[in-house]
Coordinates of N, CA and C in Angstrom, one line a residue:
M1 N 43.4 38.9 -2.0 CA 42.3 38.9 -2.9 C 41.7 37.5 -3.1
F2 N 40.4 37.4 -3.1 CA 39.8 36.0 -3.2 C 39.8 35.6 -4.7
D3 N 40.3 34.4 -4.9 CA 40.4 33.9 -6.3 C 39.0 33.5 -6.8
V4 N 38.5 34.2 -7.8 CA 37.2 34.0 -8.4 C 37.1 32.6 -9.0
T5 N 38.2 32.2 -9.6 CA 38.2 30.9 -10.3 C 38.0 29.7 -9.3
V6 N 38.7 29.9 -8.1 CA 38.5 28.9 -7.0 C 37.1 28.9 -6.5
F7 N 36.5 30.1 -6.4 CA 35.1 30.2 -5.9 C 34.2 29.6 -6.9
S8 N 34.4 29.8 -8.2 CA 33.6 29.2 -9.2 C 33.6 27.6 -9.2
M9 N 34.8 27.1 -9.0 CA 35.0 25.7 -8.9 C 34.3 25.1 -7.7
M10 N 34.4 25.8 -6.5 CA 33.8 25.3 -5.3 C 32.3 25.3 -5.5
K11 N 31.7 26.4 -6.2 CA 30.3 26.5 -6.4 C 29.8 25.3 -7.2
K12 N 30.6 25.0 -8.3 CA 30.2 23.9 -9.1 C 30.2 22.6 -8.4
L13 N 31.2 22.4 -7.5 CA 31.4 21.2 -6.7 C 30.2 21.0 -5.8
V14 N 29.8 22.1 -5.1 CA 28.7 22.0 -4.2 C 27.4 21.7 -5.0
L15 N 27.2 22.3 -6.1 CA 26.0 22.0 -6.9 C 26.0 20.5 -7.4
T16 N 27.2 20.0 -7.8 CA 27.2 18.6 -8.2 C 26.9 17.7 -7.1
L17 N 27.5 17.9 -5.9 CA 27.2 17.1 -4.8 C 25.7 17.1 -4.4
S18 N 25.2 18.3 -4.4 CA 23.8 18.5 -4.1 C 22.9 17.7 -5.1
S19 N 23.2 17.8 -6.3 CA 22.4 17.1 -7.4 C 22.5 15.6 -7.2
A20 N 23.7 15.1 -6.8 CA 24.0 13.7 -6.6 C 23.1 13.2 -5.4
L21 N 23.1 14.1 -4.4 CA 22.4 13.7 -3.2 C 20.9 13.7 -3.4
L22 N 20.4 14.6 -4.2 CA 19.0 14.6 -4.6 C 18.6 13.4 -5.4
L23 N 19.5 13.1 -6.3 CA 19.3 11.9 -7.2 C 19.2 10.7 -6.4
A24 N 20.2 10.5 -5.5 CA 20.2 9.3 -4.6 C 18.9 9.2 -3.8
T25 N 18.5 10.4 -3.3 CA 17.3 10.4 -2.5 C 16.1 10.0 -3.3
F26 N 16.0 10.5 -4.5 CA 14.9 10.2 -5.5 C 14.9 8.7 -5.8
N27 N 16.1 8.1 -6.1 CA 16.2 6.7 -6.4 C 15.8 5.8 -5.3
A28 N 16.1 6.3 -4.0 CA 15.8 5.5 -2.9 C 14.3 5.4 -2.6
S29 N 13.5 6.4 -3.2 CA 12.1 6.4 -3.0 C 11.3 6.5 -4.3
A30 N 11.9 5.8 -5.3 CA 11.3 6.0 -6.7 C 10.1 5.1 -6.9
M31 N 9.8 4.2 -5.9 CA 8.6 3.3 -6.1 C 7.3 4.2 -6.2
E32 N 6.5 3.7 -7.2 CA 5.2 4.4 -7.4 C 4.2 3.3 -7.7
A33 N 2.9 3.7 -7.6 CA 1.8 2.7 -7.9 C 0.7 3.4 -8.5
H34 N -0.1 2.7 -9.2 CA -1.4 3.2 -9.8 C -2.3 2.1 -10.0
Q35 N -3.6 2.4 -10.0 CA -4.7 1.4 -10.2 C -5.2 1.5 -11.7
P36 N -4.9 0.5 -12.5 CA -5.3 0.5 -13.9 C -6.8 0.2 -14.0
S37 N -7.3 0.5 -15.2 CA -8.8 0.3 -15.5 C -9.0 -1.1 -16.0
T38 N -8.1 -1.7 -16.7 CA -8.3 -3.0 -17.4 C -7.0 -3.8 -17.3
V39 N -7.2 -5.1 -17.1 CA -6.0 -6.1 -17.1 C -6.2 -7.0 -18.3
V40 N -5.1 -7.1 -19.1 CA -5.0 -8.0 -20.2 C -3.8 -9.0 -20.0
E41 N -4.1 -10.2 -20.1 CA -3.1 -11.3 -20.0 C -2.9 -11.9 -21.4
L42 N -1.6 -12.1 -21.7 CA -1.2 -12.8 -23.0 C -0.5 -14.0 -22.6
Y43 N -1.0 -15.2 -23.1 CA -0.3 -16.4 -22.9 C 0.4 -16.7 -24.2
T44 N 1.8 -16.8 -24.1 CA 2.6 -16.8 -25.3 C 3.8 -17.8 -25.1
S45 N 4.5 -18.0 -26.1 CA 5.7 -18.9 -26.1 C 6.7 -18.5 -27.1
Q46 N 8.0 -18.6 -26.7 CA 9.0 -18.3 -27.7 C 9.2 -19.4 -28.7
G47 N 8.6 -20.5 -28.5 CA 8.6 -21.6 -29.4 C 7.4 -21.7 -30.3
C48 N 6.5 -20.7 -30.3 CA 5.3 -20.7 -31.1 C 5.4 -19.7 -32.2
S49 N 5.3 -20.2 -33.5 CA 5.5 -19.3 -34.6 C 4.3 -18.3 -34.8
S50 N 3.2 -18.6 -34.2 CA 2.0 -17.7 -34.3 C 2.1 -16.6 -33.2
C51 N 3.0 -16.7 -32.3 CA 3.0 -15.7 -31.2 C 3.6 -14.3 -31.4
P52 N 4.7 -14.2 -32.3 CA 5.3 -12.9 -32.4 C 4.3 -11.7 -32.7
P53 N 3.3 -11.9 -33.6 CA 2.3 -10.8 -33.8 C 1.6 -10.4 -32.5
A54 N 1.3 -11.4 -31.7 CA 0.6 -11.2 -30.5 C 1.5 -10.5 -29.5
D55 N 2.8 -10.9 -29.5 CA 3.8 -10.2 -28.6 C 3.9 -8.7 -29.0
A56 N 3.9 -8.5 -30.3 CA 4.0 -7.1 -30.8 C 2.8 -6.3 -30.4
L57 N 1.6 -6.9 -30.5 CA 0.4 -6.3 -30.1 C 0.4 -5.9 -28.6
M58 N 0.9 -6.8 -27.8 CA 1.0 -6.5 -26.4 C 2.0 -5.4 -26.2
G59 N 3.0 -5.3 -27.0 CA 3.9 -4.2 -26.8 C 3.3 -2.8 -27.1
R60 N 2.4 -2.8 -28.1 CA 1.7 -1.6 -28.5 C 0.7 -1.2 -27.4
L61 N 0.1 -2.3 -26.8 CA -0.9 -2.0 -25.7 C -0.2 -1.4 -24.5
V62 N 0.9 -2.0 -24.1 CA 1.7 -1.5 -23.0 C 2.2 -0.1 -23.2
E63 N 2.7 0.1 -24.4 CA 3.3 1.4 -24.8 C 2.2 2.6 -24.8
Y64 N 1.1 2.3 -25.4 CA 0.1 3.3 -25.7 C -1.1 3.3 -24.7
G65 N -1.2 2.2 -23.9 CA -2.3 2.1 -23.0 C -2.1 3.0 -21.7
G66 N -0.9 3.4 -21.5 CA -0.6 4.2 -20.4 C -1.0 3.6 -19.1
K67 N -1.4 4.3 -18.1 CA -1.8 3.8 -16.8 C -3.1 3.1 -16.8
E68 N -3.9 3.2 -17.8 CA -5.2 2.7 -17.8 C -5.3 1.2 -18.1
V69 N -4.2 0.6 -18.7 CA -4.2 -0.8 -19.1 C -3.0 -1.4 -18.5
L70 N -3.2 -2.5 -17.8 CA -2.1 -3.4 -17.3 C -2.0 -4.6 -18.2
G71 N -1.0 -4.7 -19.0 CA -0.7 -5.8 -19.9 C 0.3 -6.7 -19.2
L72 N 0.1 -8.0 -19.2 CA 0.9 -9.0 -18.6 C 1.2 -10.2 -19.6
S73 N 2.5 -10.5 -19.8 CA 2.9 -11.5 -20.7 C 3.3 -12.8 -19.9
F74 N 2.4 -13.8 -20.0 CA 2.7 -15.1 -19.3 C 3.3 -16.1 -20.3
A75 N 4.5 -16.5 -20.1 CA 5.2 -17.4 -21.0 C 4.9 -18.9 -20.5
V76 N 4.4 -19.7 -21.4 CA 4.1 -21.1 -21.0 C 5.2 -22.0 -21.4
T77 N 5.1 -23.3 -21.0 CA 6.2 -24.2 -21.2 C 5.9 -25.4 -22.1
Y78 N 4.6 -25.5 -22.5 CA 4.2 -26.7 -23.2 C 4.7 -26.8 -24.6
W79 N 5.3 -25.8 -25.2 CA 5.9 -25.8 -26.5 C 7.4 -26.1 -26.4
D80 N 8.0 -26.2 -25.3 CA 9.4 -26.3 -25.1 C 9.9 -27.5 -25.9
Y81 N 9.1 -28.5 -26.0 CA 9.6 -29.8 -26.6 C 9.9 -29.7 -28.1
I82 N 9.5 -28.7 -28.8 CA 9.6 -28.6 -30.2 C 10.9 -28.0 -30.6
G83 N 11.9 -27.7 -29.7 CA 13.2 -27.3 -30.1 C 13.8 -26.1 -29.4
W84 N 13.0 -25.4 -28.6 CA 13.5 -24.2 -27.9 C 12.8 -24.1 -26.6
K85 N 13.6 -24.0 -25.5 CA 13.0 -23.8 -24.2 C 12.8 -22.4 -23.9
D86 N 11.6 -22.0 -23.7 CA 11.2 -20.6 -23.4 C 12.0 -20.1 -22.2
T87 N 12.7 -19.0 -22.3 CA 13.6 -18.5 -21.3 C 12.8 -17.9 -20.1
F88 N 11.5 -17.6 -20.3 CA 10.6 -17.0 -19.3 C 9.5 -18.0 -18.9
G89 N 9.5 -19.2 -19.5 CA 8.4 -20.1 -19.2 C 8.4 -20.6 -17.8
R90 N 7.2 -20.7 -17.3 CA 7.0 -21.2 -15.9 C 5.7 -22.1 -15.9
Q91 N 5.9 -23.2 -15.2 CA 4.7 -24.1 -15.1 C 3.5 -23.5 -14.4
E92 N 3.8 -22.5 -13.5 CA 2.7 -21.8 -12.8 C 1.9 -21.1 -13.9
N93 N 2.5 -20.6 -14.9 CA 1.7 -19.9 -16.0 C 0.9 -20.9 -16.7
D94 N 1.4 -22.1 -17.0 CA 0.6 -23.2 -17.6 C -0.7 -23.5 -16.7
I95 N -0.4 -23.6 -15.4 CA -1.6 -23.9 -14.5 C -2.6 -22.8 -14.5
R96 N -2.1 -21.5 -14.5 CA -3.0 -20.4 -14.5 C -3.9 -20.4 -15.8
Q97 N -3.3 -20.7 -16.9 CA -4.0 -20.7 -18.2 C -5.0 -21.9 -18.2
A98 N -4.6 -23.0 -17.6 CA -5.5 -24.2 -17.6 C -6.7 -23.9 -16.7
R99 N -6.5 -23.1 -15.6 CA -7.6 -22.7 -14.8 C -8.6 -21.9 -15.6
Y100 N -8.1 -21.0 -16.4 CA -9.0 -20.2 -17.2 C -9.8 -21.1 -18.2
R101 N -9.1 -22.0 -18.8 CA -9.8 -23.0 -19.7 C -11.0 -23.6 -19.0
D102 N -10.7 -24.1 -17.8 CA -11.8 -24.7 -17.0 C -12.9 -23.7 -16.6
Q103 N -12.5 -22.5 -16.2 CA -13.4 -21.5 -15.7 C -14.3 -21.1 -16.9
M104 N -13.8 -21.0 -18.1 CA -14.5 -20.4 -19.2 C -15.1 -21.5 -20.1
G105 N -14.9 -22.7 -19.7 CA -15.6 -23.8 -20.4 C -14.9 -24.1 -21.8
A106 N -13.7 -23.7 -22.0 CA -13.0 -24.0 -23.2 C -12.5 -25.4 -23.3
R107 N -12.3 -25.9 -24.5 CA -11.9 -27.3 -24.6 C -10.4 -27.5 -24.5
Y108 N -9.6 -26.5 -24.7 CA -8.1 -26.7 -24.7 C -7.4 -25.3 -24.4
V109 N -6.2 -25.4 -24.1 CA -5.3 -24.2 -24.0 C -4.6 -24.0 -25.4
Y110 N -4.2 -22.7 -25.6 CA -3.6 -22.5 -26.9 C -2.7 -21.2 -26.8
T111 N -1.8 -21.0 -27.7 CA -1.1 -19.8 -27.8 C -1.2 -19.3 -29.3
P112 N -1.2 -18.0 -29.4 CA -1.3 -16.9 -28.4 C -2.7 -16.7 -28.0
Q113 N -2.9 -16.6 -26.7 CA -4.2 -16.4 -26.1 C -4.2 -15.1 -25.2
M114 N -5.2 -14.3 -25.5 CA -5.4 -13.1 -24.6 C -6.6 -13.4 -23.7
V115 N -6.5 -13.0 -22.4 CA -7.6 -13.0 -21.5 C -7.8 -11.6 -21.0
V116 N -9.0 -11.1 -21.1 CA -9.3 -9.7 -20.6 C -10.2 -9.8 -19.4
A117 N -9.8 -9.1 -18.3 CA -10.5 -9.0 -17.1 C -10.7 -10.3 -16.4
G118 N -10.0 -11.4 -16.8 CA -10.3 -12.7 -16.2 C -11.6 -13.3 -16.6
E119 N -12.2 -12.7 -17.7 CA -13.6 -13.1 -18.1 C -13.7 -13.6 -19.5
N120 N -12.9 -13.2 -20.4 CA -13.1 -13.6 -21.8 C -11.8 -13.8 -22.5
H121 N -11.7 -14.7 -23.4 CA -10.5 -15.0 -24.1 C -10.7 -15.0 -25.6
F122 N -9.5 -14.8 -26.4 CA -9.6 -14.8 -27.8 C -8.1 -14.9 -28.3
V123 N -8.0 -15.1 -29.6 CA -6.6 -15.3 -30.2 C -5.9 -14.0 -30.0
G124 N -4.7 -14.1 -29.4 CA -3.9 -12.9 -28.9 C -3.4 -12.0 -30.0
S125 N -3.5 -12.3 -31.2 CA -3.0 -11.4 -32.3 C -4.1 -10.6 -32.9
D126 N -5.4 -10.8 -32.4 CA -6.5 -10.2 -33.0 C -6.7 -8.8 -32.4
G127 N -6.2 -7.8 -33.1 CA -6.3 -6.4 -32.6 C -7.7 -5.8 -32.5
A128 N -8.5 -6.2 -33.5 CA -9.9 -5.7 -33.5 C -10.7 -6.3 -32.3
K129 N -10.4 -7.5 -32.0 CA -11.1 -8.1 -30.9 C -10.6 -7.5 -29.6
L130 N -9.3 -7.3 -29.5 CA -8.7 -6.6 -28.3 C -9.4 -5.3 -28.1
K131 N -9.5 -4.5 -29.1 CA -10.2 -3.2 -29.0 C -11.6 -3.3 -28.4
E132 N -12.3 -4.3 -29.0 CA -13.7 -4.5 -28.6 C -13.8 -4.9 -27.1
Q133 N -12.8 -5.8 -26.7 CA -12.9 -6.3 -25.3 C -12.4 -5.2 -24.3
L134 N -11.5 -4.3 -24.7 CA -11.1 -3.2 -23.8 C -12.2 -2.3 -23.5
S135 N -13.0 -2.1 -24.6 CA -14.2 -1.2 -24.4 C -15.2 -1.9 -23.5
K136 N -15.5 -3.2 -23.7 CA -16.5 -3.9 -23.0 C -16.2 -4.0 -21.5
F137 N -14.9 -4.2 -21.2 CA -14.5 -4.5 -19.8 C -13.8 -3.3 -19.1
E138 N -13.9 -2.1 -19.8 CA -13.3 -1.0 -19.2 C -13.8 -0.7 -17.8
G139 N -12.8 -0.5 -16.8 CA -13.2 -0.2 -15.5 C -13.3 -1.4 -14.5
H140 N -13.2 -2.6 -15.1 CA -13.4 -3.8 -14.2 C -12.4 -3.9 -13.1
A141 N -11.1 -3.3 -13.3 CA -10.1 -3.4 -12.3 C -10.2 -2.3 -11.3
K142 N -11.2 -1.5 -11.4 CA -11.5 -0.4 -10.4 C -12.8 -0.6 -9.7
K143 N -13.3 -1.8 -9.7 CA -14.5 -2.1 -9.0 C -14.3 -1.9 -7.5
L144 N -13.1 -2.1 -7.0 CA -12.8 -1.7 -5.6 C -11.9 -0.5 -5.6
D145 N -12.1 0.4 -4.8 CA -11.3 1.6 -4.7 C -10.2 1.4 -3.7
L146 N -9.0 0.9 -4.3 CA -7.9 0.6 -3.5 C -7.2 1.9 -3.0
K147 N -6.7 1.8 -1.8 CA -5.9 2.9 -1.3 C -4.5 2.4 -0.9
W148 N -3.5 3.2 -1.0 CA -2.1 2.7 -0.7 C -1.2 3.9 -0.2
R149 N -0.2 3.5 0.5 CA 0.8 4.4 1.0 C 2.2 3.7 0.9
I150 N 3.2 4.5 0.6 CA 4.5 3.9 0.4 C 5.4 4.4 1.5
E151 N 6.1 3.4 2.2 CA 7.0 3.8 3.2 C 8.3 3.0 3.0
G152 N 9.3 3.7 2.5 CA 10.6 3.1 2.1 C 10.4 2.1 1.0
K153 N 10.7 0.8 1.3 CA 10.6 -0.3 0.3 C 9.3 -1.0 0.5
K154 N 8.4 -0.6 1.3 CA 7.1 -1.3 1.6 C 6.0 -0.4 1.1
I155 N 4.9 -1.1 0.6 CA 3.7 -0.5 0.2 C 2.6 -1.1 0.9
H156 N 1.8 -0.3 1.6 CA 0.7 -0.8 2.4 C -0.6 -0.5 1.6
I157 N -1.4 -1.5 1.3 CA -2.5 -1.5 0.4 C -3.8 -1.8 1.2
T158 N -4.8 -0.9 1.2 CA -6.0 -1.0 1.9 C -7.1 -1.5 0.9
L159 N -7.8 -2.6 1.2 CA -8.9 -3.1 0.4 C -10.2 -2.8 1.2
P160 N -11.1 -2.1 0.5 CA -12.4 -1.8 1.2 C -13.3 -3.1 1.3
R161 N -14.4 -2.9 1.9 CA -15.3 -4.0 2.0 C -15.8 -4.4 0.6
S162 N -16.0 -5.7 0.4 CA -16.5 -6.2 -0.9 C -17.4 -7.4 -0.7
E163 N -18.4 -7.5 -1.5 CA -19.4 -8.6 -1.5 C -18.8 -9.8 -2.1
T164 N -17.6 -9.7 -2.7 CA -17.1 -10.8 -3.5 C -15.8 -11.3 -2.9
P165 N -15.8 -12.5 -2.2 CA -14.6 -13.1 -1.7 C -13.6 -13.3 -2.9
A166 N -12.3 -13.2 -2.6 CA -11.4 -13.2 -3.7 C -10.0 -13.8 -3.3
T167 N -9.2 -14.0 -4.3 CA -7.8 -14.4 -4.0 C -6.9 -13.2 -4.4
L168 N -5.9 -13.0 -3.6 CA -4.9 -11.9 -3.8 C -3.7 -12.6 -4.4
W169 N -3.3 -12.1 -5.6 CA -2.1 -12.6 -6.3 C -1.1 -11.5 -6.4
Q170 N 0.2 -11.8 -6.2 CA 1.3 -10.9 -6.6 C 2.0 -11.5 -7.8
V171 N 2.1 -10.6 -8.8 CA 2.7 -11.0 -10.1 C 3.9 -10.1 -10.4
D172 N 5.1 -10.7 -10.4 CA 6.4 -9.9 -10.5 C 6.7 -9.8 -12.0
I173 N 7.1 -8.6 -12.4 CA 7.3 -8.3 -13.8 C 8.6 -7.6 -14.2
D174 N 9.1 -7.9 -15.4 CA 10.1 -7.1 -16.0 C 9.5 -6.3 -17.2
H175 N 9.7 -5.1 -17.3 CA 9.0 -4.3 -18.3 C 9.4 -4.6 -19.8
L176 N 10.6 -4.9 -20.0 CA 11.1 -5.0 -21.4 C 12.2 -6.0 -21.5
K177 N 12.1 -7.1 -22.3 CA 13.1 -8.1 -22.5 C 13.2 -8.4 -24.0
E178 N 14.4 -8.5 -24.5 CA 14.6 -9.0 -25.8 C 15.3 -10.3 -25.8
V179 N 14.9 -11.2 -26.7 CA 15.4 -12.6 -26.7 C 15.8 -12.9 -28.1
N180 N 17.0 -13.4 -28.3 CA 17.5 -14.0 -29.6 C 17.2 -15.5 -29.6
I181 N 16.2 -15.9 -30.3 CA 15.8 -17.3 -30.3 C 16.6 -18.0 -31.4
Q182 N 17.2 -19.1 -30.9 CA 18.2 -19.8 -31.7 C 17.8 -21.1 -32.3
R183 N 16.7 -21.6 -31.8 CA 16.2 -22.9 -32.4 C 14.6 -22.9 -32.4
G184 N 14.0 -23.9 -32.9 CA 12.6 -24.0 -32.9 C 11.9 -23.2 -34.0
E185 N 10.6 -23.0 -33.9 CA 9.8 -22.4 -35.0 C 10.2 -20.9 -35.2
N186 N 10.8 -20.2 -34.2 CA 11.2 -18.8 -34.3 C 12.7 -18.6 -34.4
S187 N 13.4 -19.7 -34.8 CA 14.8 -19.7 -34.9 C 15.3 -18.5 -35.8
G188 N 16.3 -17.7 -35.2 CA 16.9 -16.6 -35.9 C 16.2 -15.3 -35.7
R189 N 15.1 -15.3 -34.9 CA 14.4 -14.1 -34.7 C 14.7 -13.4 -33.4
Q190 N 14.8 -12.1 -33.3 CA 14.9 -11.4 -32.1 C 13.5 -10.8 -31.7
I191 N 13.0 -11.2 -30.6 CA 11.6 -10.8 -30.2 C 11.6 -10.0 -28.9
T192 N 10.9 -9.0 -28.9 CA 10.8 -8.1 -27.7 C 9.5 -8.5 -26.9
Y193 N 9.7 -8.7 -25.7 CA 8.5 -9.0 -24.8 C 8.3 -7.9 -23.8
H194 N 7.0 -7.6 -23.5 CA 6.7 -6.5 -22.6 C 6.0 -7.0 -21.3
N195 N 6.3 -6.4 -20.2 CA 5.7 -6.8 -18.9 C 5.7 -8.3 -18.7
V196 N 6.9 -8.9 -18.8 CA 7.1 -10.3 -18.7 C 6.9 -10.8 -17.3
V197 N 6.0 -11.7 -17.1 CA 5.8 -12.3 -15.7 C 6.9 -13.2 -15.4
R198 N 7.6 -12.9 -14.3 CA 8.8 -13.7 -13.9 C 8.4 -14.6 -12.7
N199 N 7.3 -14.2 -12.0 CA 6.9 -15.1 -10.9 C 5.5 -14.6 -10.5
S200 N 4.7 -15.6 -10.1 CA 3.3 -15.3 -9.6 C 3.1 -16.0 -8.3
E201 N 2.6 -15.3 -7.3 CA 2.4 -15.9 -6.0 C 1.0 -15.7 -5.4
R202 N 0.4 -16.7 -5.0 CA -0.9 -16.6 -4.3 C -0.6 -16.1 -2.9
L203 N -1.0 -14.9 -2.6 CA -0.7 -14.3 -1.3 C -1.7 -14.8 -0.2
R204 N -2.9 -14.8 -0.5 CA -3.9 -15.3 0.5 C -5.3 -15.2 -0.1
S205 N -6.2 -15.9 0.6 CA -7.6 -15.7 0.3 C -8.2 -14.5 1.1
W206 N -9.2 -13.9 0.5 CA -9.8 -12.7 1.2 C -11.3 -12.8 1.2
D207 N -11.8 -12.7 2.4 CA -13.3 -12.9 2.6 C -14.1 -11.7 2.3
G208 N -13.5 -10.6 1.9 CA -14.2 -9.4 1.5 C -14.4 -8.3 2.6
S209 N -13.9 -8.7 3.8 CA -13.9 -7.7 4.9 C -12.8 -6.7 4.7
P210 N -13.0 -5.4 5.2 CA -11.9 -4.4 5.0 C -10.6 -4.9 5.6
T211 N -9.5 -4.7 4.8 CA -8.2 -5.3 5.3 C -7.1 -4.5 4.7
E212 N -5.9 -4.6 5.3 CA -4.7 -4.0 4.7 C -3.6 -5.1 4.6
I213 N -3.0 -5.1 3.5 CA -1.8 -5.9 3.3 C -0.6 -5.1 3.0
T214 N 0.5 -5.7 3.3 CA 1.8 -5.0 3.1 C 2.7 -5.8 2.2
L215 N 3.2 -5.2 1.1 CA 4.2 -5.9 0.2 C 5.5 -5.2 0.4
D216 N 6.5 -6.1 0.7 CA 7.9 -5.6 0.8 C 8.6 -5.8 -0.5
M217 N 9.1 -4.7 -1.1 CA 9.7 -4.8 -2.4 C 11.2 -5.0 -2.3
T218 N 11.8 -5.1 -1.2 CA 13.2 -5.2 -1.0 C 13.8 -6.4 -1.8
E219 N 13.3 -7.6 -1.6 CA 13.8 -8.8 -2.3 C 13.5 -8.7 -3.8
L220 N 12.4 -8.1 -4.2 CA 12.1 -8.0 -5.6 C 13.1 -7.0 -6.3
E221 N 13.5 -6.0 -5.6 CA 14.5 -5.1 -6.1 C 15.8 -5.8 -6.2
H222 N 16.2 -6.6 -5.2 CA 17.5 -7.3 -5.3 C 17.5 -8.3 -6.4
Q223 N 16.4 -8.8 -6.8 CA 16.3 -9.8 -7.9 C 16.4 -9.0 -9.3
G224 N 16.3 -7.7 -9.3 CA 16.4 -7.0 -10.5 C 15.1 -6.8 -11.2
R225 N 14.0 -7.1 -10.6 CA 12.7 -7.0 -11.2 C 12.3 -5.5 -11.3
D226 N 11.4 -5.2 -12.3 CA 11.0 -3.8 -12.5 C 9.8 -3.4 -11.7
G227 N 9.1 -4.4 -11.2 CA 7.9 -4.1 -10.4 C 7.1 -5.3 -10.2
C228 N 5.8 -5.1 -9.8 CA 4.9 -6.2 -9.7 C 3.5 -5.6 -9.8
A229 N 2.5 -6.5 -9.8 CA 1.1 -6.2 -9.8 C 0.4 -7.0 -8.7
L230 N -0.6 -6.3 -8.1 CA -1.5 -7.0 -7.2 C -2.8 -7.3 -8.0
L231 N -3.2 -8.5 -8.1 CA -4.5 -8.8 -8.7 C -5.4 -9.3 -7.7
V232 N -6.6 -8.8 -7.7 CA -7.7 -9.2 -6.8 C -8.7 -10.0 -7.6
Q233 N -8.8 -11.3 -7.5 CA -9.5 -12.1 -8.4 C -10.5 -13.0 -7.7
K234 N -11.8 -13.0 -8.2 CA -12.8 -13.8 -7.7 C -12.4 -15.3 -7.8
G235 N -12.5 -16.0 -6.7 CA -12.0 -17.4 -6.7 C -10.5 -17.4 -7.0
E236 N -10.0 -18.3 -7.8 CA -8.6 -18.3 -8.1 C -8.4 -18.0 -9.6
S237 N -9.5 -18.1 -10.4 CA -9.3 -17.9 -11.8 C -10.6 -17.2 -12.4
G238 N -11.3 -16.4 -11.6 CA -12.5 -15.8 -12.0 C -12.2 -14.3 -12.4
P239 N -13.3 -13.5 -12.5 CA -13.1 -12.1 -12.9 C -12.2 -11.4 -12.0
I240 N -11.4 -10.5 -12.6 CA -10.5 -9.6 -11.8 C -11.3 -8.4 -11.4
I241 N -11.4 -8.1 -10.1 CA -12.2 -7.0 -9.6 C -11.4 -5.8 -9.2
A242 N -10.1 -6.0 -9.1 CA -9.2 -4.8 -8.8 C -7.8 -5.2 -9.1
A243 N -7.0 -4.2 -9.4 CA -5.6 -4.4 -9.7 C -4.8 -3.2 -9.3
L244 N -3.5 -3.4 -8.9 CA -2.6 -2.3 -8.6 C -1.3 -2.6 -9.2
Q245 N -0.8 -1.7 -10.0 CA 0.6 -1.9 -10.6 C 1.6 -1.1 -9.8
I246 N 2.7 -1.7 -9.4 CA 3.7 -1.1 -8.6 C 5.0 -1.1 -9.4
D247 N 5.6 0.0 -9.6 CA 6.8 0.1 -10.4 C 8.0 0.5 -9.4
L248 N 9.1 -0.1 -9.6 CA 10.3 0.2 -8.8 C 11.2 1.1 -9.6

C-alpha cells in the first residue's frame, strides 16, 4: 500500500523546489525600467541644519510621486568642514550644482536647493513651490519617446531623432539610506535619504541622430546599488529632455 504521508511530503517538497526555482528565475530578471514625466534634483548635505525638511520633502515626493516623478538626492561636500563629513558627498555633485548656478545665472550655490527639469531652482524645503514647478514642467522628461529592451543584465535603450544635441548621463542610486549623524549642525539626528546619488557618469555626447546605447548593470549590481537613471540633458547642464529610471 502506498504511504499517503510520504506522498504528501513528496508533493510539498516538489512545490517548494518549484517555488524556489521560480523565485530564483524572477530575481535573475527582476530589472525593470520606466520613463518618468518629471525630474527633480535636491542638493543637500548632512552637515546643513536647513536640509532635513528638504530631505523629508524629497522622501514624500519619491514615495507618492510613483513612476511619474524621478527624485534624485545629490549630496554636496562644501559643508564638510563644519564638523561632519557627508557620507554620500561627492565633488562631482558640487560641480554639477555649480554648472546649474552658471547656467541659470545664479550668484551662488546653496543647500537645500531643488532643481526641476534642469531649468529652474528654488529652496528645497518649499513644498508649495515644488508643487507649482511640478505642474509647470510636467512631461519635460518625455519630450523624447525612449524605447528599451532588457536582456539579462543589459538594457538596450533607443533614442529617436532629436533637434536638440544633448549629453547622456548615468546616475547610480540607492533608494533608501538612514544616517546617524554624530557631529556638526545635525548632531544626534537620524535622517532618511531617498534616491541617493552614489555616482554620476557622463556617458557621451549625442548629436540628436537616432541611436541605441547599452547599459550593463552587472557591476552596478555587484556594488549593491538599487538602480540608476539615464538623463538626456541639453548641453551638460541645460534642460532635461528625457529620462529613464532603471531599477534592479
